[in-house]
Coordinates of C-alpha atoms and ligand atoms in Angstrom, one line a residue:
M170 CA 10.1 -37.9 -31.9
N171 CA 13.1 -38.4 -33.7
S172 CA 16.6 -39.1 -33.1
Q173 CA 17.7 -35.3 -32.8
D174 CA 15.2 -35.6 -29.8
H175 CA 17.2 -35.4 -26.5
S176 CA 14.3 -35.4 -24.1
H177 CA 14.7 -39.2 -23.6
S178 CA 18.2 -38.7 -22.2
Q179 CA 18.8 -38.8 -18.7
P180 CA 21.5 -37.7 -16.0
V181 CA 22.7 -40.6 -14.1
H182 CA 23.9 -40.5 -10.7
I183 CA 26.1 -43.1 -9.0
N184 CA 26.4 -42.8 -5.3
R185 CA 28.8 -44.8 -3.2
I186 CA 28.8 -48.1 -5.2
R187 CA 30.7 -51.0 -3.5
K188 CA 31.2 -54.6 -4.6
S189 CA 33.4 -57.0 -3.0
F190 CA 33.9 -61.1 -4.2
G191 CA 34.8 -62.7 -0.7
S192 CA 37.4 -60.7 0.9
F193 CA 38.6 -58.9 -2.4
N194 CA 37.1 -55.3 -2.9
A195 CA 36.4 -55.0 -6.5
I196 CA 34.7 -51.7 -6.3
S197 CA 35.4 -49.4 -3.6
D198 CA 33.1 -46.4 -3.0
F199 CA 32.5 -45.4 -6.7
T200 CA 30.5 -41.9 -7.2
L201 CA 30.1 -40.3 -10.3
D202 CA 27.5 -38.0 -12.2
V203 CA 27.1 -38.1 -15.8
A204 CA 25.2 -35.3 -17.5
A205 CA 22.3 -36.2 -19.8
G206 CA 23.6 -36.5 -23.3
E207 CA 27.4 -36.9 -22.0
F208 CA 29.7 -39.7 -23.2
V209 CA 31.8 -40.8 -20.2
T210 CA 34.6 -43.6 -20.4
F211 CA 35.7 -45.9 -17.7
L212 CA 39.3 -46.5 -18.4
G213 CA 41.9 -48.4 -16.6
P214 CA 44.1 -51.5 -16.7
S215 CA 42.9 -55.0 -16.8
G216 CA 41.1 -56.0 -13.5
C217 CA 40.5 -52.5 -12.3
G218 CA 36.6 -53.1 -11.9
K219 CA 35.3 -51.5 -15.1
S220 CA 33.3 -54.4 -16.3
T221 CA 31.7 -54.9 -12.5
T222 CA 30.7 -51.5 -12.3
L223 CA 29.0 -51.8 -15.8
K224 CA 27.3 -55.0 -14.7
I225 CA 26.0 -53.1 -11.5
L226 CA 24.5 -50.5 -13.6
S227 CA 23.0 -52.5 -15.9
G228 CA 21.4 -54.8 -13.4
L229 CA 23.4 -57.9 -14.1
M230 CA 24.9 -57.9 -10.6
P231 CA 24.0 -56.5 -7.3
Q232 CA 26.1 -54.0 -5.5
D233 CA 26.8 -54.5 -1.9
S234 CA 25.8 -50.8 -1.1
G235 CA 25.4 -47.7 -2.6
E236 CA 22.5 -46.2 -5.0
I237 CA 22.0 -45.4 -8.9
R238 CA 19.5 -43.1 -10.2
F239 CA 18.2 -42.1 -13.4
G240 CA 17.5 -38.3 -12.7
D241 CA 15.4 -38.5 -9.7
K242 CA 14.3 -42.1 -10.1
R243 CA 16.2 -44.4 -8.0
I244 CA 16.9 -47.5 -10.2
D245 CA 19.2 -49.8 -8.5
M246 CA 16.5 -51.9 -6.8
L247 CA 14.8 -52.7 -10.7
P248 CA 15.7 -55.9 -12.3
A249 CA 18.0 -55.4 -15.5
N250 CA 14.7 -55.6 -18.0
K251 CA 13.0 -52.8 -16.2
R252 CA 16.1 -50.4 -16.0
N253 CA 15.6 -49.0 -19.5
I254 CA 19.1 -49.5 -20.4
G255 CA 20.7 -50.2 -24.0
L256 CA 23.9 -52.7 -23.6
V257 CA 26.7 -53.5 -26.3
F258 CA 29.5 -56.0 -25.3
Q259 CA 32.6 -56.9 -26.9
N260 CA 31.1 -59.9 -29.3
Y261 CA 28.1 -57.8 -30.7
A262 CA 25.8 -60.9 -30.0
L263 CA 23.4 -60.1 -32.9
F264 CA 20.9 -62.8 -33.6
P265 CA 22.2 -64.5 -36.6
H266 CA 19.0 -65.8 -38.1
M267 CA 17.6 -62.2 -37.8
T268 CA 18.1 -59.5 -40.8
V269 CA 19.7 -56.1 -39.7
A270 CA 16.4 -54.4 -39.6
E271 CA 14.9 -57.4 -37.2
N272 CA 17.8 -57.3 -35.3
I273 CA 17.5 -53.5 -34.6
A274 CA 13.7 -53.6 -33.9
F275 CA 14.2 -56.6 -31.4
G276 CA 13.9 -54.4 -28.5
L277 CA 10.9 -52.4 -30.0
R278 CA 8.9 -55.7 -30.5
M279 CA 9.7 -56.5 -27.0
R280 CA 8.4 -53.3 -25.6
G281 CA 5.1 -53.7 -27.9
W282 CA 5.8 -50.8 -30.4
S283 CA 3.3 -50.6 -33.3
H284 CA 4.3 -51.9 -36.6
G285 CA 4.5 -48.2 -38.0
D286 CA 6.4 -47.0 -35.1
K287 CA 8.8 -49.7 -35.5
K288 CA 9.5 -49.3 -39.1
S289 CA 10.0 -45.6 -39.0
R290 CA 12.5 -46.0 -35.9
V291 CA 14.4 -48.6 -37.6
D292 CA 14.8 -46.4 -40.8
E293 CA 15.8 -43.6 -38.7
L294 CA 18.6 -45.7 -37.1
L295 CA 19.7 -47.3 -40.2
A296 CA 20.3 -43.3 -41.4
L297 CA 21.9 -42.8 -38.0
V298 CA 24.6 -45.5 -38.4
R299 CA 24.8 -45.3 -42.2
L300 CA 23.6 -48.7 -42.9
E301 CA 20.5 -47.7 -45.2
G302 CA 20.9 -49.9 -47.8
L303 CA 21.6 -53.1 -45.7
A304 CA 18.3 -53.6 -43.8
D305 CA 17.6 -57.1 -45.2
R306 CA 21.2 -58.5 -45.1
R307 CA 22.0 -60.9 -42.0
P308 CA 25.0 -60.4 -39.5
E309 CA 27.3 -62.9 -41.5
Q310 CA 26.9 -61.0 -44.6
L311 CA 28.4 -57.7 -42.8
S312 CA 31.8 -56.3 -42.1
G313 CA 32.9 -56.5 -38.3
G314 CA 32.6 -52.5 -38.5
Q315 CA 29.1 -52.9 -39.9
Q316 CA 28.2 -55.2 -37.3
Q317 CA 29.3 -53.3 -34.5
R318 CA 27.1 -50.3 -35.8
V319 CA 24.0 -52.7 -35.8
A320 CA 24.8 -53.6 -32.5
V321 CA 24.7 -49.8 -31.5
A322 CA 21.7 -49.2 -33.2
R323 CA 19.9 -52.0 -31.6
A324 CA 20.9 -50.5 -28.2
L325 CA 19.9 -46.9 -29.0
A326 CA 16.6 -48.2 -30.8
F327 CA 14.2 -48.1 -27.8
K328 CA 15.5 -44.4 -26.5
P329 CA 17.0 -46.0 -23.4
D330 CA 18.0 -43.6 -20.3
L331 CA 21.5 -44.9 -20.8
V332 CA 23.6 -47.0 -23.3
L333 CA 26.5 -48.9 -21.6
L334 CA 29.3 -50.3 -24.1
D335 CA 31.6 -52.6 -22.8
E336 CA 35.1 -52.8 -25.0
P337 CA 32.9 -52.8 -28.2
L338 CA 35.8 -52.3 -30.6
S339 CA 38.4 -54.8 -29.3
N340 CA 37.4 -57.3 -31.9
L341 CA 38.2 -54.9 -34.6
D342 CA 41.2 -54.6 -36.2
A343 CA 43.5 -51.4 -35.8
K344 CA 42.6 -49.6 -39.0
L345 CA 38.9 -50.3 -38.5
R346 CA 39.0 -49.5 -34.9
E347 CA 40.2 -46.2 -35.6
Q348 CA 37.2 -45.2 -38.0
V349 CA 34.8 -46.9 -36.0
R350 CA 35.6 -44.9 -33.0
I351 CA 35.0 -41.8 -34.7
D352 CA 31.8 -43.2 -36.1
L353 CA 30.6 -44.3 -32.8
R354 CA 31.2 -40.7 -31.0
D355 CA 29.3 -39.1 -33.9
I356 CA 26.3 -41.5 -33.6
Q357 CA 26.2 -40.7 -29.8
R358 CA 26.6 -37.2 -30.3
K359 CA 23.8 -36.9 -32.7
A360 CA 21.5 -39.1 -30.8
G361 CA 22.3 -37.1 -27.7
Q362 CA 22.6 -40.2 -25.8
T363 CA 23.7 -40.5 -22.2
T364 CA 26.6 -42.9 -22.7
V365 CA 29.0 -45.0 -20.5
F366 CA 31.8 -46.7 -22.4
V367 CA 34.6 -48.9 -21.2
T368 CA 38.1 -49.5 -22.5
H369 CA 41.5 -50.1 -21.3
D370 CA 42.7 -48.2 -24.4
Q371 CA 43.8 -44.7 -23.4
V372 CA 43.9 -43.1 -26.9
E373 CA 40.3 -44.7 -27.3
A374 CA 39.4 -42.6 -24.3
L375 CA 40.9 -39.6 -25.2
V376 CA 39.6 -39.7 -28.9
M377 CA 35.8 -40.4 -27.7
S378 CA 35.0 -39.1 -24.5
D379 CA 33.8 -35.7 -23.1
R380 CA 35.0 -37.1 -19.8
I381 CA 37.2 -40.0 -18.4
V382 CA 36.9 -41.7 -15.2
L383 CA 40.6 -43.5 -14.7
M384 CA 40.0 -46.5 -12.6
N385 CA 43.0 -48.4 -10.7
A386 CA 42.5 -51.4 -8.5
G387 CA 38.6 -50.7 -7.9
Q388 CA 39.2 -47.1 -7.1
I389 CA 38.7 -43.8 -9.2
D390 CA 42.0 -42.3 -9.6
Q391 CA 40.8 -39.1 -11.5
I392 CA 37.8 -37.8 -13.2
G393 CA 38.4 -35.2 -15.8
T394 CA 38.0 -34.3 -19.6
P395 CA 40.7 -35.7 -21.9
V396 CA 43.0 -32.7 -21.7
E397 CA 42.8 -32.5 -18.0
L398 CA 43.8 -36.0 -17.7
Y399 CA 46.6 -35.8 -20.5
A400 CA 47.9 -32.5 -19.2
T401 CA 47.5 -32.6 -15.4
P402 CA 47.3 -36.1 -14.2
A403 CA 46.5 -36.5 -10.5
T404 CA 48.8 -39.1 -9.4
E405 CA 51.6 -41.1 -10.6
F406 CA 49.6 -44.0 -11.9
G407 CA 47.5 -41.5 -14.1
A408 CA 50.8 -40.0 -15.1
R409 CA 52.2 -43.2 -16.4
F410 CA 48.8 -44.8 -17.9
V411 CA 47.7 -42.0 -20.2
G412 CA 50.2 -41.3 -22.9
A413 CA 53.8 -41.5 -22.8
N414 CA 55.5 -39.7 -20.2
N415 CA 59.1 -39.1 -18.6
L416 CA 58.8 -39.4 -15.0
L417 CA 62.1 -37.8 -13.1
K418 CA 62.6 -38.4 -9.4
S419 CA 62.4 -34.8 -7.6
R420 CA 61.8 -32.6 -4.9
L421 CA 59.6 -29.8 -4.8
G422 CA 61.3 -26.1 -4.4
C423 CA 59.6 -22.7 -4.3
E424 CA 61.0 -19.5 -5.1
G425 CA 58.4 -16.7 -4.3
A426 CA 55.3 -17.8 -6.2
Q427 CA 57.3 -19.8 -8.6
R428 CA 57.6 -23.4 -7.8
H429 CA 60.3 -25.9 -9.4
A430 CA 61.3 -29.2 -9.2
I431 CA 64.8 -30.1 -8.0
V432 CA 65.4 -33.2 -10.0
E433 CA 67.9 -35.8 -8.5
G434 CA 71.2 -35.6 -9.8
A435 CA 70.4 -32.2 -12.1
A436 CA 72.5 -29.3 -11.7
V437 CA 69.6 -26.8 -12.0
P438 CA 65.9 -26.7 -10.9
V439 CA 63.3 -27.1 -13.5
G440 CA 60.3 -24.8 -13.6
L441 CA 57.0 -26.3 -13.2
T442 CA 53.9 -25.3 -15.2
T443 CA 51.2 -27.2 -13.2
I444 CA 51.1 -29.2 -10.0
S445 CA 48.5 -31.9 -8.9
P446 CA 46.4 -30.8 -5.9
L447 CA 47.3 -34.2 -4.3
V448 CA 51.0 -33.0 -4.0
R449 CA 51.5 -32.4 -0.1
G450 CA 55.0 -32.8 0.9
A451 CA 58.1 -32.3 -1.2
D452 CA 58.5 -35.8 -2.9
I453 CA 57.4 -35.5 -6.2
W454 CA 57.8 -37.0 -9.8
C455 CA 58.4 -34.2 -12.2
C456 CA 56.4 -35.3 -15.3
V457 CA 57.5 -34.1 -18.8
R458 CA 55.7 -35.4 -22.0
P459 CA 58.0 -36.3 -24.9
E460 CA 56.8 -33.7 -27.2
H461 CA 57.5 -31.1 -24.6
I462 CA 61.3 -31.6 -24.2
S463 CA 63.3 -29.1 -26.7
I464 CA 66.5 -30.3 -27.7
R465 CA 69.4 -27.9 -28.8
P466 CA 72.4 -29.8 -30.7
S467 CA 76.1 -29.3 -29.0
A468 CA 77.0 -26.4 -31.2
D469 CA 74.4 -24.2 -29.7
L470 CA 75.5 -25.2 -25.9
R471 CA 75.0 -22.2 -23.9
P472 CA 77.0 -21.7 -20.5
D473 CA 73.3 -21.6 -18.8
A474 CA 72.2 -25.0 -20.1
R475 CA 69.8 -26.5 -17.7
I476 CA 70.0 -30.2 -18.5
V477 CA 73.1 -31.6 -20.8
A478 CA 72.0 -35.3 -22.1
K479 CA 73.7 -37.7 -24.5
V480 CA 71.6 -39.0 -27.6
T481 CA 71.4 -42.7 -27.2
D482 CA 69.0 -43.7 -30.0
K483 CA 66.7 -42.1 -32.7
I484 CA 63.7 -43.9 -34.1
Y485 CA 62.1 -42.7 -36.9
Q486 CA 58.4 -42.9 -36.9
G487 CA 57.6 -40.9 -40.2
T488 CA 56.1 -37.5 -38.9
T489 CA 58.0 -37.5 -35.9
I490 CA 61.3 -39.1 -34.4
L491 CA 61.6 -40.4 -31.0
I492 CA 65.2 -39.5 -29.5
D493 CA 66.4 -41.5 -26.4
L494 CA 68.3 -39.4 -24.0
D495 CA 71.1 -40.2 -21.2
I496 CA 71.1 -37.4 -18.6
A497 CA 74.3 -38.2 -16.6
G498 CA 73.8 -39.3 -13.2
V499 CA 69.9 -38.6 -13.7
D500 CA 68.0 -40.8 -15.7
K501 CA 67.0 -41.7 -19.3
M502 CA 64.2 -39.8 -21.2
R503 CA 62.5 -40.0 -24.4
A504 CA 61.8 -37.2 -26.4
E505 CA 59.5 -37.1 -29.5
R506 CA 60.4 -34.2 -32.2
P507 CA 59.2 -33.5 -35.7
T508 CA 61.1 -35.2 -38.1
S509 CA 62.2 -32.0 -39.7
E510 CA 63.4 -30.6 -36.7
A511 CA 65.2 -33.7 -35.5
S512 CA 67.5 -34.4 -38.6
R513 CA 70.2 -32.1 -37.4
I514 CA 70.7 -34.4 -34.0
N515 CA 72.7 -37.7 -34.2
I516 CA 73.2 -40.7 -31.8
G517 CA 76.3 -39.7 -29.7
D518 CA 75.7 -35.8 -29.7
A519 CA 75.7 -34.1 -26.5
V520 CA 72.7 -31.8 -26.2
H521 CA 70.9 -29.1 -24.1
V522 CA 67.5 -30.0 -23.3
D523 CA 64.7 -27.7 -22.2
F524 CA 61.3 -28.5 -20.9
E525 CA 58.6 -26.5 -22.3
Q526 CA 55.9 -28.0 -19.7
A527 CA 56.5 -29.9 -16.6
H528 CA 53.8 -31.2 -14.3
A529 CA 54.4 -32.5 -10.8
V530 CA 52.5 -35.5 -9.2
P531 CA 53.1 -36.9 -5.5
R532 CA 56.0 -39.4 -5.0
N533 CA 55.0 -41.9 -2.6
Ligands
LIG773 N1 32.2 -62.9 -10.2 C1 33.5 -62.8 -9.9 N2 33.8 -63.5 -8.9 C2 34.8 -63.2 -8.2 N3 35.9 -62.4 -8.6 C3 35.7 -61.4 -9.6 C4 34.2 -61.7 -10.4 N4 33.9 -60.8 -11.3 C5 35.1 -60.2 -11.4 N5 36.0 -60.3 -10.4 C6 37.3 -60.0 -10.0 O1 37.0 -58.2 -10.0 C7 38.3 -57.6 -10.6 C8 37.6 -56.6 -11.5 O2 37.1 -57.3 -12.5 P1 36.4 -56.7 -14.0 O3 35.9 -57.6 -14.8 O4 35.5 -55.7 -13.5 O5 37.8 -56.1 -14.4 P2 37.7 -55.1 -15.8 O6 38.3 -53.8 -15.2 O7 36.6 -55.1 -16.6 O8 39.1 -55.9 -16.7 P3 39.3 -56.2 -18.2 O9 39.8 -54.7 -18.6 O10 40.2 -57.3 -18.2 O11 37.8 -56.4 -18.7 C9 39.0 -58.4 -11.1 O12 40.0 -58.9 -10.1 C10 38.1 -59.8 -11.3 O13 39.3 -60.9 -11.1
LIG774 MG1 36.2 -56.0 -18.5

């Protein structure tokens, strides 16, 4: 069996997990199926219950009710050390007195692997995490990113049914973090390892995940692919939490099959490209991403101009420029345009804005 062999990976079924601390509901009714080999991320703000859910999965904390299965096998009654789960936490907690190879082999020794099997598995993992030459170093002789990859190799070594990672990248500096993100995703794909990853960093979640579970105050807000979460958030919370967004207070209007947003204070309706299935009544937020706001300078103003705005600020970012807009009587918005395109737009200009895409979420 080698690391390309996916047969050890299991689908995970989490059914109606609940957890309270006293009268506080930390997790209410958490249900999720993770496919074998899938990379799923729990994303949400501090205190929303990500680590609590992970601790319940790993067996470090009991749930109040609900079930967890690996394939057909119920595992939520088993103690942590019988669940066949690999864990990686924020502080990688490598054993400082052991070499890289000994750290990776630790779980194999505990499980009674033979010397030969151990050696070949460690070599395989060193190659997988690209640390071939460093088997005999101690953790203190490694960079943060290298230590992090040793921790991942150690968690994968015994071919667990599931690997759980809780904010494993948060101790790395920004540059290294961006690189290790991609490394970690590639390692996970090559190993075909069913993985649940926890972060409060929405970019990290978008970059790494097959699917994201967006959490808010102990509840699942939305489950979807990165594209689904970004393009079609279900709720106002999701629209605000994932990526930059402009939320315009609106009412839902219809004309035949075409649905539009009647933006408060604006003269003309805005065509909606997508609508959250949770929209029931007419009170909505019309959500427009900064990159979907096209801007025409005042010289091109047409009589049918949808929304006229005033440029209040320009923020240079290299490849793009952020353009702050004040829409009279409505709201402020922020657009993001390629620098080349934005150079002919100046602070103080009256401009005509159009929305290339607009999405509606319910307004409660
Ligand atoms: N043992 C405990 N006793 C009481 N309350 C707890 C306990 N563990 C967690 N909580 C509370 O449950 C909520 C969820 O905590 P959790 O650690 O799961 O959050 P998180 O989403 O991982 O946040 P962060 O991003 O800050 O790590 C928080 O409000 C926390 O204060
Ligand atoms: Mg946490």
